[in-house]
JSON list of C-alpha atoms in Angstrom, two decimals:
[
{"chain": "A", "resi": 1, "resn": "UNK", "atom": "CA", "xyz": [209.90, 107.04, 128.55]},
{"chain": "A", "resi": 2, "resn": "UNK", "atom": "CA", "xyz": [208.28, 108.85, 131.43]},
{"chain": "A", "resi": 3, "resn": "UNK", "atom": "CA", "xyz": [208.95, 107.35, 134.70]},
{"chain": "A", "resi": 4, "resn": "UNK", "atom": "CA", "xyz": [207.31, 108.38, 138.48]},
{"chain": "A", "resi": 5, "resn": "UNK", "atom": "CA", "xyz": [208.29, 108.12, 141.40]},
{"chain": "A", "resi": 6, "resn": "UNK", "atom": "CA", "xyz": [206.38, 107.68, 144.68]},
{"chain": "A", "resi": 7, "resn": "UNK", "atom": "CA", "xyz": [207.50, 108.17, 148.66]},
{"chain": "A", "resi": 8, "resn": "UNK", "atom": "CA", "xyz": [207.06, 106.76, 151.17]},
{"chain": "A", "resi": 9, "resn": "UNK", "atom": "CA", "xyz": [206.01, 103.67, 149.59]},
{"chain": "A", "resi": 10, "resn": "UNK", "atom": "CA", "xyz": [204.09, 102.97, 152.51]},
{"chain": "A", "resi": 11, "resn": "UNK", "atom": "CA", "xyz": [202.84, 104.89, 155.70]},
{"chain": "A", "resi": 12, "resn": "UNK", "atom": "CA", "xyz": [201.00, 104.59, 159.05]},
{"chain": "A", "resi": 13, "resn": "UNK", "atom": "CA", "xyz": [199.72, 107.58, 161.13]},
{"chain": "A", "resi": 14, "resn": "UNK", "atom": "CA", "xyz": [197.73, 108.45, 164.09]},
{"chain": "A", "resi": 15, "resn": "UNK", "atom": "CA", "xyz": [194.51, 110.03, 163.64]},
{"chain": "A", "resi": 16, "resn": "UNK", "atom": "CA", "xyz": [194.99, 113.59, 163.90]},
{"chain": "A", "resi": 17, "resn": "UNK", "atom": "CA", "xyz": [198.60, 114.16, 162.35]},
{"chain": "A", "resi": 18, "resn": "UNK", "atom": "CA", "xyz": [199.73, 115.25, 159.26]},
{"chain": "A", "resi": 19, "resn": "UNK", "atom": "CA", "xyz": [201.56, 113.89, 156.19]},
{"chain": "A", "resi": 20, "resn": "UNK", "atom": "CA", "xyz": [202.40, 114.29, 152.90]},
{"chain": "A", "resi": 21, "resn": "UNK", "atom": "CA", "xyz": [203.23, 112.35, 149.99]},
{"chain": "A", "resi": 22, "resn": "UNK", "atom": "CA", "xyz": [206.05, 113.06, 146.47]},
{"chain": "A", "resi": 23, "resn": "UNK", "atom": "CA", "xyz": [205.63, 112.52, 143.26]},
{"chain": "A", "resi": 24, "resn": "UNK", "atom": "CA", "xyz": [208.64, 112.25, 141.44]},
{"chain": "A", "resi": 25, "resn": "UNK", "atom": "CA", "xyz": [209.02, 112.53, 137.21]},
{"chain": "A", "resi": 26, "resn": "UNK", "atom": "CA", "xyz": [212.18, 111.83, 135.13]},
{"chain": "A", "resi": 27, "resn": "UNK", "atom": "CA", "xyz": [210.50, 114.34, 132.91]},
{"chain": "A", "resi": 28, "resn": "UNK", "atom": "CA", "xyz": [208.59, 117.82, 132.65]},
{"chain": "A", "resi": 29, "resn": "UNK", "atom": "CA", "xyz": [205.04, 116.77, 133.93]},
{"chain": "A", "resi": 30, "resn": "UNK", "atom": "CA", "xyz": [202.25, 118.15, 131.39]},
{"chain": "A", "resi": 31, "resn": "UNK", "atom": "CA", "xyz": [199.40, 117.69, 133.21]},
{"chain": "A", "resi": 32, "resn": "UNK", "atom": "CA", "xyz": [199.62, 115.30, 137.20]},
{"chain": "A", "resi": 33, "resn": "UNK", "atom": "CA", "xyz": [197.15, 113.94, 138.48]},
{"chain": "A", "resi": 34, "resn": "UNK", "atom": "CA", "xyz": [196.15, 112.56, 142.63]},
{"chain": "A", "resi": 35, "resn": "UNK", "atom": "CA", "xyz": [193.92, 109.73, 142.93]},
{"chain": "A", "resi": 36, "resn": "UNK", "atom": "CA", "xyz": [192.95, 107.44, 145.54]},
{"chain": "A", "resi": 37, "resn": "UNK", "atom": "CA", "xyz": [192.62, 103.85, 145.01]},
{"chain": "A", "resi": 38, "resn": "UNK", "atom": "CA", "xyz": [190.56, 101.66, 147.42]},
{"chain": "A", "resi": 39, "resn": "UNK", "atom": "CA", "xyz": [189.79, 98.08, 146.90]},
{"chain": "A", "resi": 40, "resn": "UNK", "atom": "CA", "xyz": [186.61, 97.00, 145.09]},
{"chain": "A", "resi": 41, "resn": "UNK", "atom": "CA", "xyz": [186.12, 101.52, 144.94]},
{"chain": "A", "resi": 42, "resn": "UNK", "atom": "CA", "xyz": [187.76, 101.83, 141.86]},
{"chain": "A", "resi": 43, "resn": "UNK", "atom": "CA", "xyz": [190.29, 104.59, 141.54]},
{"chain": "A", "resi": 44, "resn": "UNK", "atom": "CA", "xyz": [188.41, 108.01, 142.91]},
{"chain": "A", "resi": 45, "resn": "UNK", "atom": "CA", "xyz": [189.93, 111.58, 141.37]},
{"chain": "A", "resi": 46, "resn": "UNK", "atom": "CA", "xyz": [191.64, 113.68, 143.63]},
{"chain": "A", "resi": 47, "resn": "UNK", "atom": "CA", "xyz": [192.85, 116.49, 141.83]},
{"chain": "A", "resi": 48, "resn": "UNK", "atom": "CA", "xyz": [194.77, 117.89, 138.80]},
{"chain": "A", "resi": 49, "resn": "UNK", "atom": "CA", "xyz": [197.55, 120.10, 138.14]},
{"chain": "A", "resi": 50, "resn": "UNK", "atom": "CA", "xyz": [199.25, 121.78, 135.62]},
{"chain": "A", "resi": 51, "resn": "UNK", "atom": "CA", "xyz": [200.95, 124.64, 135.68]},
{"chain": "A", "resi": 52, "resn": "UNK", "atom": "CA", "xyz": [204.22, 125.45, 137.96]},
{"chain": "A", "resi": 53, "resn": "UNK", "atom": "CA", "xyz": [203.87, 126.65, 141.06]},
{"chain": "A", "resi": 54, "resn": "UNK", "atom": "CA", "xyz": [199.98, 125.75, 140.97]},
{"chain": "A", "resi": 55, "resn": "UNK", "atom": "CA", "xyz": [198.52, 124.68, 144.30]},
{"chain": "A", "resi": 56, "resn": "UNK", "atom": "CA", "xyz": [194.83, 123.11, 145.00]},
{"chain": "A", "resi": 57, "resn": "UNK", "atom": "CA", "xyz": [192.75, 121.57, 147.83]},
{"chain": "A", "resi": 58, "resn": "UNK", "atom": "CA", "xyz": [190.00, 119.89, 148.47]},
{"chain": "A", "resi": 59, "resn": "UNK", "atom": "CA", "xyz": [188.73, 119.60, 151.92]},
{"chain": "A", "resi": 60, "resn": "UNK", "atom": "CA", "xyz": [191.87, 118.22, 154.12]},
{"chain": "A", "resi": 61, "resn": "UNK", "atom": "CA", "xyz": [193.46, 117.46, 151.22]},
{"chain": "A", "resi": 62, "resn": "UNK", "atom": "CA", "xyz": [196.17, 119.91, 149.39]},
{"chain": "A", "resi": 63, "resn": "UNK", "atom": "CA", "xyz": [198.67, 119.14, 146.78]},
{"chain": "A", "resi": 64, "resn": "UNK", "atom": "CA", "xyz": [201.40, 121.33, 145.02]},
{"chain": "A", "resi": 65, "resn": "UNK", "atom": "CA", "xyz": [202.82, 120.90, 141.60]},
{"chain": "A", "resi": 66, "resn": "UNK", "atom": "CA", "xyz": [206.57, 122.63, 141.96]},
{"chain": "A", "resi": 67, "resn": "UNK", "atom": "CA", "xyz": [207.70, 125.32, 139.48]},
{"chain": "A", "resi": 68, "resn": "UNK", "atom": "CA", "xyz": [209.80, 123.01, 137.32]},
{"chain": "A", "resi": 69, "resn": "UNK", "atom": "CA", "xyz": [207.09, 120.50, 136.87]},
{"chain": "A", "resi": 70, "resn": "UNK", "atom": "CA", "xyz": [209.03, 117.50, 138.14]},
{"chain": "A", "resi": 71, "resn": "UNK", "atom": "CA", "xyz": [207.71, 117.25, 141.63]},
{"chain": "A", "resi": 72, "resn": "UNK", "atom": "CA", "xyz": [204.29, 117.13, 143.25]},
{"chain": "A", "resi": 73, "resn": "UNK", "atom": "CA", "xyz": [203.26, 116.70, 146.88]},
{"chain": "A", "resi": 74, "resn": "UNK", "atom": "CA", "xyz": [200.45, 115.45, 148.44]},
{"chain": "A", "resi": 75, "resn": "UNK", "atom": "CA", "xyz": [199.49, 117.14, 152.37]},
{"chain": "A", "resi": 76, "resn": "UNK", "atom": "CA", "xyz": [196.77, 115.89, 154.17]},
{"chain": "A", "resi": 77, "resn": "UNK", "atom": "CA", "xyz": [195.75, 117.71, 157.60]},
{"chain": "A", "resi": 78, "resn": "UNK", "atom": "CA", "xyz": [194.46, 116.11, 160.53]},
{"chain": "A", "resi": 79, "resn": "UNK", "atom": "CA", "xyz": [194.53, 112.64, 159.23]},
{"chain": "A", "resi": 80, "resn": "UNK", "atom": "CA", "xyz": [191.17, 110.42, 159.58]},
{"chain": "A", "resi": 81, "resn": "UNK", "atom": "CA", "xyz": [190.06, 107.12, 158.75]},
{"chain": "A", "resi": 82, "resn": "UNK", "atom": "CA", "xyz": [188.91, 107.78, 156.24]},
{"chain": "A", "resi": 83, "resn": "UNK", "atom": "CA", "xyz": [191.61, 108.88, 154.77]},
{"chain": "A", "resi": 84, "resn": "UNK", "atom": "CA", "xyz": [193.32, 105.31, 154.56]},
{"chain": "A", "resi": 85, "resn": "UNK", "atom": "CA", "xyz": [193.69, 103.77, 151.17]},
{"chain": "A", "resi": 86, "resn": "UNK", "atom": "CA", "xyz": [196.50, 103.62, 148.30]},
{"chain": "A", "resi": 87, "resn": "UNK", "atom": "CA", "xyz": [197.30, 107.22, 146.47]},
{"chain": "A", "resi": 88, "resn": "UNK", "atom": "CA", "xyz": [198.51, 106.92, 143.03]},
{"chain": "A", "resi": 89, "resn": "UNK", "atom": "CA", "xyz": [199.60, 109.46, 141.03]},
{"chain": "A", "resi": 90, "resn": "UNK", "atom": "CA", "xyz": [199.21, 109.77, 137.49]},
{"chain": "A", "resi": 91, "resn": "UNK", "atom": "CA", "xyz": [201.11, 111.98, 134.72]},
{"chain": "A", "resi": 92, "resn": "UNK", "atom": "CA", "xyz": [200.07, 112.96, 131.08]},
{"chain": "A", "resi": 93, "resn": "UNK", "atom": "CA", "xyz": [203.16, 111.50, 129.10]},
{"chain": "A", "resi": 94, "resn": "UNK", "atom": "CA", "xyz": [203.14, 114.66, 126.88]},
{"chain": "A", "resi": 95, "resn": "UNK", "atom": "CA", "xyz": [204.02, 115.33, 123.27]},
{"chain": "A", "resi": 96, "resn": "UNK", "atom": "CA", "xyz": [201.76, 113.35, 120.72]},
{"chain": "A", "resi": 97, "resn": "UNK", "atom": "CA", "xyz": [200.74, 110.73, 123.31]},
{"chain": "A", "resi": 98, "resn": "UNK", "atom": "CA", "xyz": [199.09, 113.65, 125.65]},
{"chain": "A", "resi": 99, "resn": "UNK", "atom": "CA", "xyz": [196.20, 111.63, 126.22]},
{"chain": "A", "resi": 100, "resn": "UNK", "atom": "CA", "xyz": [197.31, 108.91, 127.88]},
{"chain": "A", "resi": 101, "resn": "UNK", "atom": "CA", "xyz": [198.13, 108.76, 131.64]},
{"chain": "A", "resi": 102, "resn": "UNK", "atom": "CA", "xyz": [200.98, 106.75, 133.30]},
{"chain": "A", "resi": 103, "resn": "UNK", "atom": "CA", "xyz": [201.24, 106.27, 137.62]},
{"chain": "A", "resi": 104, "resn": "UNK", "atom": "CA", "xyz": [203.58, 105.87, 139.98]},
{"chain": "A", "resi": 105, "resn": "UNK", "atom": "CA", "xyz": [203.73, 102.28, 141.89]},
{"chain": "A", "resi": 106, "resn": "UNK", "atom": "CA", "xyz": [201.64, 104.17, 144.67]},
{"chain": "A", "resi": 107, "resn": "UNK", "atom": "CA", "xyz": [201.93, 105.05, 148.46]},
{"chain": "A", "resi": 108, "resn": "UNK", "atom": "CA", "xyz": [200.05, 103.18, 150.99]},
{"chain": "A", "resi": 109, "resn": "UNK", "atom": "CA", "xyz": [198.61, 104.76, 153.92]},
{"chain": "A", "resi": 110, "resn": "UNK", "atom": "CA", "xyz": [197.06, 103.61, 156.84]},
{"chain": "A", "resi": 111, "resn": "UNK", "atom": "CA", "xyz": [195.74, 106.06, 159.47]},
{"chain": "A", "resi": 112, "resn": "UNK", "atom": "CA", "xyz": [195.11, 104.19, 163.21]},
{"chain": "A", "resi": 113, "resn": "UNK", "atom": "CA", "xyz": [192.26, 105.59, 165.52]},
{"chain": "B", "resi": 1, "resn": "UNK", "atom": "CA", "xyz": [175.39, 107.75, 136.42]},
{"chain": "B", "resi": 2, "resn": "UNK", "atom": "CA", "xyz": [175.79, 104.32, 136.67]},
{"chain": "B", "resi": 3, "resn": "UNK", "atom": "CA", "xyz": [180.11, 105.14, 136.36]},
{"chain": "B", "resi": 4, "resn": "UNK", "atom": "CA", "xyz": [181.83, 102.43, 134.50]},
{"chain": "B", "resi": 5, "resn": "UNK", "atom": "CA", "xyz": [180.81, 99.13, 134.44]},
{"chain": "B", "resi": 6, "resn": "UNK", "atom": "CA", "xyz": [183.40, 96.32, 134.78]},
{"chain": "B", "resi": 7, "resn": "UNK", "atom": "CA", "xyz": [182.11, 92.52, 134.53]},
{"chain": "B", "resi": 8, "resn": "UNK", "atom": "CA", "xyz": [182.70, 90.01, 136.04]},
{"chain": "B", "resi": 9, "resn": "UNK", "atom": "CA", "xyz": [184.32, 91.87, 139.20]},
{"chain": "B", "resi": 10, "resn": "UNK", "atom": "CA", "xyz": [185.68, 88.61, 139.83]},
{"chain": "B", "resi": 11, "resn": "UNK", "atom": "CA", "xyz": [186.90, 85.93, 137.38]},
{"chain": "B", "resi": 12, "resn": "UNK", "atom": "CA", "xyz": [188.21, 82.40, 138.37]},
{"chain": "B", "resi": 13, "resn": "UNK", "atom": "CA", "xyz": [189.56, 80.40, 135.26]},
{"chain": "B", "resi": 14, "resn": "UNK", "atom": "CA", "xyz": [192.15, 77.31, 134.55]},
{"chain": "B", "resi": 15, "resn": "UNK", "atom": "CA", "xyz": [194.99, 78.02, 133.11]},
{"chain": "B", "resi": 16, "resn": "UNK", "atom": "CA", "xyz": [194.76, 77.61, 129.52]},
{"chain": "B", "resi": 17, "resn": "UNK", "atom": "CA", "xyz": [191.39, 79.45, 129.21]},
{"chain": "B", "resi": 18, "resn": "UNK", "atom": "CA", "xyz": [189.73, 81.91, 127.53]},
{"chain": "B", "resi": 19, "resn": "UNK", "atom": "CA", "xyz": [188.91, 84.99, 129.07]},
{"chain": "B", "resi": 20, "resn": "UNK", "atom": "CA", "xyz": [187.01, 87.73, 128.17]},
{"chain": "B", "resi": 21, "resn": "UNK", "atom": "CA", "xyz": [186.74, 90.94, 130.57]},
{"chain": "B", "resi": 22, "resn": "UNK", "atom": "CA", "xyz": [183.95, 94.06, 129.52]},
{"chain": "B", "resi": 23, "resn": "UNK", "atom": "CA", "xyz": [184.44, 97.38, 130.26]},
{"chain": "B", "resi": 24, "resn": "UNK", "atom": "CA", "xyz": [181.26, 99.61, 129.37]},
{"chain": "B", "resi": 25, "resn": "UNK", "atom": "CA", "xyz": [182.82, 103.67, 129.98]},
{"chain": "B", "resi": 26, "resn": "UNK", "atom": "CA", "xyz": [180.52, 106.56, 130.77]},
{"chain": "B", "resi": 27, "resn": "UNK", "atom": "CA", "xyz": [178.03, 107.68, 128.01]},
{"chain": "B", "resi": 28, "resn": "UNK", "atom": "CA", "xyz": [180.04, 109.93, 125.61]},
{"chain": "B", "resi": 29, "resn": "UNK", "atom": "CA", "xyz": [183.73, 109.27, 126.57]},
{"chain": "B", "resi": 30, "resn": "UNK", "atom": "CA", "xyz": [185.36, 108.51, 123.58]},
{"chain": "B", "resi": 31, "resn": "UNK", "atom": "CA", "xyz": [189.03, 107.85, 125.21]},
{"chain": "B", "resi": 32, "resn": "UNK", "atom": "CA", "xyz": [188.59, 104.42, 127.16]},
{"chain": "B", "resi": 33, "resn": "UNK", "atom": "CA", "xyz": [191.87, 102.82, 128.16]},
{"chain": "B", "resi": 34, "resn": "UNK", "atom": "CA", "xyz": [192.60, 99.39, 129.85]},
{"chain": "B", "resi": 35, "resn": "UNK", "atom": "CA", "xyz": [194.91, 99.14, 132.90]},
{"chain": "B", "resi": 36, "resn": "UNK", "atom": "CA", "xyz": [196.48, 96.15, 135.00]},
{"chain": "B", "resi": 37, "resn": "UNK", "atom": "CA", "xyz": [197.33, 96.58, 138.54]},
{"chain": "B", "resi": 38, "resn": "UNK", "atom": "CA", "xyz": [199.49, 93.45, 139.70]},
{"chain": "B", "resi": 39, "resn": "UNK", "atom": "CA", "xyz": [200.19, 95.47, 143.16]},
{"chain": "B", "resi": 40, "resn": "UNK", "atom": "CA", "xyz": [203.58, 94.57, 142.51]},
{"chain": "B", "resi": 41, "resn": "UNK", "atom": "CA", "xyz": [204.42, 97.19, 139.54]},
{"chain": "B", "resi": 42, "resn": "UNK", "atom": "CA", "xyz": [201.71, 99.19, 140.15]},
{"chain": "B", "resi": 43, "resn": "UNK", "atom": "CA", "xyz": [198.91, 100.16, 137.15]},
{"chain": "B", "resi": 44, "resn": "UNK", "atom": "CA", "xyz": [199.95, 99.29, 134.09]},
{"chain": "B", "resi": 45, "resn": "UNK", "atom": "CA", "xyz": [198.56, 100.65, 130.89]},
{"chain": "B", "resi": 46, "resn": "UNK", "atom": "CA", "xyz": [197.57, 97.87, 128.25]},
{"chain": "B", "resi": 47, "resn": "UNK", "atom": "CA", "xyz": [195.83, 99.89, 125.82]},
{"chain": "B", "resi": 48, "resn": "UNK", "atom": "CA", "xyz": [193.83, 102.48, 125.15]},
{"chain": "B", "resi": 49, "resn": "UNK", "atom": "CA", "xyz": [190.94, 103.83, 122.33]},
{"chain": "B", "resi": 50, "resn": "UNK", "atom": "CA", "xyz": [189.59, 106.74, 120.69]},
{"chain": "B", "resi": 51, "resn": "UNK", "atom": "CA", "xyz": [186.65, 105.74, 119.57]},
{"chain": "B", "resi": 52, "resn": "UNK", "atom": "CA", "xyz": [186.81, 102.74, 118.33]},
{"chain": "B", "resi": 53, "resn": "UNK", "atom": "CA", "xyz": [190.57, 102.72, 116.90]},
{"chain": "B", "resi": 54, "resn": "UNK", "atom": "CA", "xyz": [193.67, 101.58, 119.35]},
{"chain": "B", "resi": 55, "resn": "UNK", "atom": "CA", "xyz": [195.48, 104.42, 119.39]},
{"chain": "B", "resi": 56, "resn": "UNK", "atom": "CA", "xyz": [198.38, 102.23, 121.37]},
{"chain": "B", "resi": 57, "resn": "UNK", "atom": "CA", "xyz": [198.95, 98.62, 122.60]},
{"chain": "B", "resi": 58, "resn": "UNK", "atom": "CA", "xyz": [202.15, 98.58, 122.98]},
{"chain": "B", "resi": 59, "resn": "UNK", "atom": "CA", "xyz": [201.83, 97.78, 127.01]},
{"chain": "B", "resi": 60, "resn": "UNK", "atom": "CA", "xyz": [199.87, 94.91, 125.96]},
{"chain": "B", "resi": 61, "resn": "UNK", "atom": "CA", "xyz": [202.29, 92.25, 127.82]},
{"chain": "B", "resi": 62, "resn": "UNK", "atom": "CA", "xyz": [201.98, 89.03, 124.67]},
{"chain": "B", "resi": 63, "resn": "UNK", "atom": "CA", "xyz": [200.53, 88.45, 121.73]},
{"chain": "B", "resi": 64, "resn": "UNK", "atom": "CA", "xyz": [197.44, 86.12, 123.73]},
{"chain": "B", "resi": 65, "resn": "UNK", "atom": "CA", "xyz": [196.56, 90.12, 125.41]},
{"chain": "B", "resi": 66, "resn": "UNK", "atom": "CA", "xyz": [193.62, 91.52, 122.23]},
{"chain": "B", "resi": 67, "resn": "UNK", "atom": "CA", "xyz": [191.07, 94.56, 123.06]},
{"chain": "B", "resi": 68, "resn": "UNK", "atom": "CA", "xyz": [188.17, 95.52, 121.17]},
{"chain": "B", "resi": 69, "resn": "UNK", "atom": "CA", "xyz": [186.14, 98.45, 120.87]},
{"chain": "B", "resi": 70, "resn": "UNK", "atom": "CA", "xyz": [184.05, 97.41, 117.71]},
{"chain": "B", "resi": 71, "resn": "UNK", "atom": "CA", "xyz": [181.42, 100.43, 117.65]},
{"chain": "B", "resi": 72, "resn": "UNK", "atom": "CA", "xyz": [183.12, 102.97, 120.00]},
{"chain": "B", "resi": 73, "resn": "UNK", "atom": "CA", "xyz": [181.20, 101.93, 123.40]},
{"chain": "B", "resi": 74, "resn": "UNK", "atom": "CA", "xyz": [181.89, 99.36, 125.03]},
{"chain": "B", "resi": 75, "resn": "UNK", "atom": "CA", "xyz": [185.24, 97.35, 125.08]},
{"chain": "B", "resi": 76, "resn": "UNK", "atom": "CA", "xyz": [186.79, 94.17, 125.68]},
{"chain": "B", "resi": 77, "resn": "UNK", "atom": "CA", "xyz": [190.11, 92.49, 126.85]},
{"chain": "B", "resi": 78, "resn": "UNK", "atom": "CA", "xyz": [190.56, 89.11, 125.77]},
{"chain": "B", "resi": 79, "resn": "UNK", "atom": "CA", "xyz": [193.68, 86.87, 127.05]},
{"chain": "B", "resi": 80, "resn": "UNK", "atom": "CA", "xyz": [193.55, 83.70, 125.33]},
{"chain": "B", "resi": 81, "resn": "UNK", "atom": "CA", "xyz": [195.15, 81.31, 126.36]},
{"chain": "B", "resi": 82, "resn": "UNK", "atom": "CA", "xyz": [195.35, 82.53, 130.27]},
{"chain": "B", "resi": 83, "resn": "UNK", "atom": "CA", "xyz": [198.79, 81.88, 132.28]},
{"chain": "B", "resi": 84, "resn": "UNK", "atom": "CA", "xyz": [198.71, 81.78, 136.34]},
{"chain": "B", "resi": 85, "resn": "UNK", "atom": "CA", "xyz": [201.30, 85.29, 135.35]},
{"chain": "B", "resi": 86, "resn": "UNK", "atom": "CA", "xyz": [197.73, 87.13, 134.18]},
{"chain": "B", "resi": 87, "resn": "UNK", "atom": "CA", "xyz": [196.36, 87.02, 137.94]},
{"chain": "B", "resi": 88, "resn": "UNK", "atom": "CA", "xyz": [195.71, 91.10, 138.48]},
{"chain": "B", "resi": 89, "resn": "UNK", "atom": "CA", "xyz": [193.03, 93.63, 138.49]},
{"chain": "B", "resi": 90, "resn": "UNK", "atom": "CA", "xyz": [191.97, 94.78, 135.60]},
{"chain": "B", "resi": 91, "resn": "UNK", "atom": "CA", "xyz": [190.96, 98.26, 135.42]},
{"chain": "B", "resi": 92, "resn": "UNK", "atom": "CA", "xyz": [189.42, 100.27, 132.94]},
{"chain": "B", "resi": 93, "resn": "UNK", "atom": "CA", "xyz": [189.15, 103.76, 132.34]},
{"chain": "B", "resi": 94, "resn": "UNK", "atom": "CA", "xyz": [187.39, 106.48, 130.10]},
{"chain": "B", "resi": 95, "resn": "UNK", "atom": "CA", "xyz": [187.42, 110.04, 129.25]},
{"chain": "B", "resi": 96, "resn": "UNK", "atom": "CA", "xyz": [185.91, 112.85, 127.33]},
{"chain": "B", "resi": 97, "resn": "UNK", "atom": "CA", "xyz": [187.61, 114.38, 124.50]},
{"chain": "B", "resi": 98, "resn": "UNK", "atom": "CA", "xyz": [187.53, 117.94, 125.79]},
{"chain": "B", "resi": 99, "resn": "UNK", "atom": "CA", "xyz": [187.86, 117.23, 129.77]},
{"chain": "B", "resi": 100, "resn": "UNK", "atom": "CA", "xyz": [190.54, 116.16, 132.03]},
{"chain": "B", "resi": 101, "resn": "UNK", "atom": "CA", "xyz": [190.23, 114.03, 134.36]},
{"chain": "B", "resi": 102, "resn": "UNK", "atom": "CA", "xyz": [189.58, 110.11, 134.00]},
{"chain": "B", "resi": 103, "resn": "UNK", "atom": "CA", "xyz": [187.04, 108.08, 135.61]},
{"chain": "B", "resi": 104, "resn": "UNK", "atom": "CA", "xyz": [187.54, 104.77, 136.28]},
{"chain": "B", "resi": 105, "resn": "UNK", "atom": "CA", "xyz": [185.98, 101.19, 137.16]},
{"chain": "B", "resi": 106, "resn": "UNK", "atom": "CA", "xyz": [186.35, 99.20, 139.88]},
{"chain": "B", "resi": 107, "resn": "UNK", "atom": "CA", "xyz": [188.24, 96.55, 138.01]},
{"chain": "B", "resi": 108, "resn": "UNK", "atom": "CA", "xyz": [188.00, 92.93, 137.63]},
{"chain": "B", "resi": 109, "resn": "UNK", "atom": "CA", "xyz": [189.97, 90.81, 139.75]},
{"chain": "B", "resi": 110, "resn": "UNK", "atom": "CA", "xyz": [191.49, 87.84, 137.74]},
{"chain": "B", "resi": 111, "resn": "UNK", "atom": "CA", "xyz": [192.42, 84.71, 139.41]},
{"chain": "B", "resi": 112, "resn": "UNK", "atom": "CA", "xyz": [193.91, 81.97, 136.45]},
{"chain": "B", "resi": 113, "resn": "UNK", "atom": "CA", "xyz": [194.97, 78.44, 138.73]}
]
């Protein structure tokens, strides 16, 4: 089965600086997904990605699928408050079971003033 | 858009208990799938539905875990009896047929004693 990987498993910034978070598969990733969890929020949709190579932002936010499909990052730029919260990500098993998703145990980030 | 509705958000029970969680997904989605986030191994998948048939259950941890869907809307978990083990959010999500991307609740946090 489908297994992902997430680092760090935790992380604390300043304000201001940048970071970035990996997504690791055992397997060819179909379809990844970002989201952001934060408590008694739900689980808020970040972005998807499919196809190698394929790159997307939103606001400060960019993440990268890489051209094997095994390994996506996260970058945020200029860090804020905001920001702070638990990113999961999320990958469509494939084959027959394409609609289902399965995610990683999650990086933490905090992001001090 | 109301979003998904969980209820309770939070449930207190004895061990030994019945207890019933409701999920109600966005108008439409026919994929709703259940989730449990121990923040120890992460989210979990439990189930999930199209429409109103399980399509799998196989993370569905014992034989007390049973979901629902009975007319393709809204769905319920049951664990019956509950074990002090069951304490996690439980989150659940939905999806259209034709669209990625899932949108999910904001959980119920289970507390057995």
């Amino acid at each position: 089965s489908q297994e992902l990987e997430q680092s760090p498993q935790s992380l604390i910034v300043q304000e201001g600086k940048n970071l970035t978070i990996n997504c690791t598969s055992s397997k060819t990733l179909y379809g990844l997904y970002w989201y952001k969890q934060k408590y008694g929020e739900g689980l808020i949709f970040l972005m998807m990605l499919q196809k190698g190579g394929e790159e997307k932002s939103h606001e400060k936010i960019t993440a990268k699928l890489d051209e094997k499909k095994q390994q996506s990052s996260l970058h945020i730029t200029a860090s804020q408050p905001s920001h702070a919260g638990i990113y999961l990500c999320g990958a469509d098993s494939g084959g027959s079971s394409y609609d289902k998703v399965i995610f990683g145990p999650g990086t933490s980030l905090s992001v001090i003033p | 858009d109301a979003g998904i509705i969980q209820s309770p958000k939070h449930e207190v029970t004895e061990m030994g208990q019945t207890v019933t969680l409701r999920c109600e997904p966005i108008f439409g989605h026919n994929f709703l799938f259940w989730y449990r986030d121990t923040f120890v191994q992460g989210l979990e998948l439990l189930s999930y539905f199209r429409s109103r048939s399980i399509i799998d259950n196989a993370g569905m941890p014992t034989e007390r875990f049973s979901a629902e869907r009975p007319d393709g809307s809204f769905s319920t978990l049951k664990i019956q009896p509950a074990e002090q083990g069951d304490s996690a959010v439980y989150v659940c999500a939905s999806r259209h047929r034709s669209e990625y991307g899932y949108t999910f609740g904001s959980g119920t946090r289970l507390t057995v004693v």
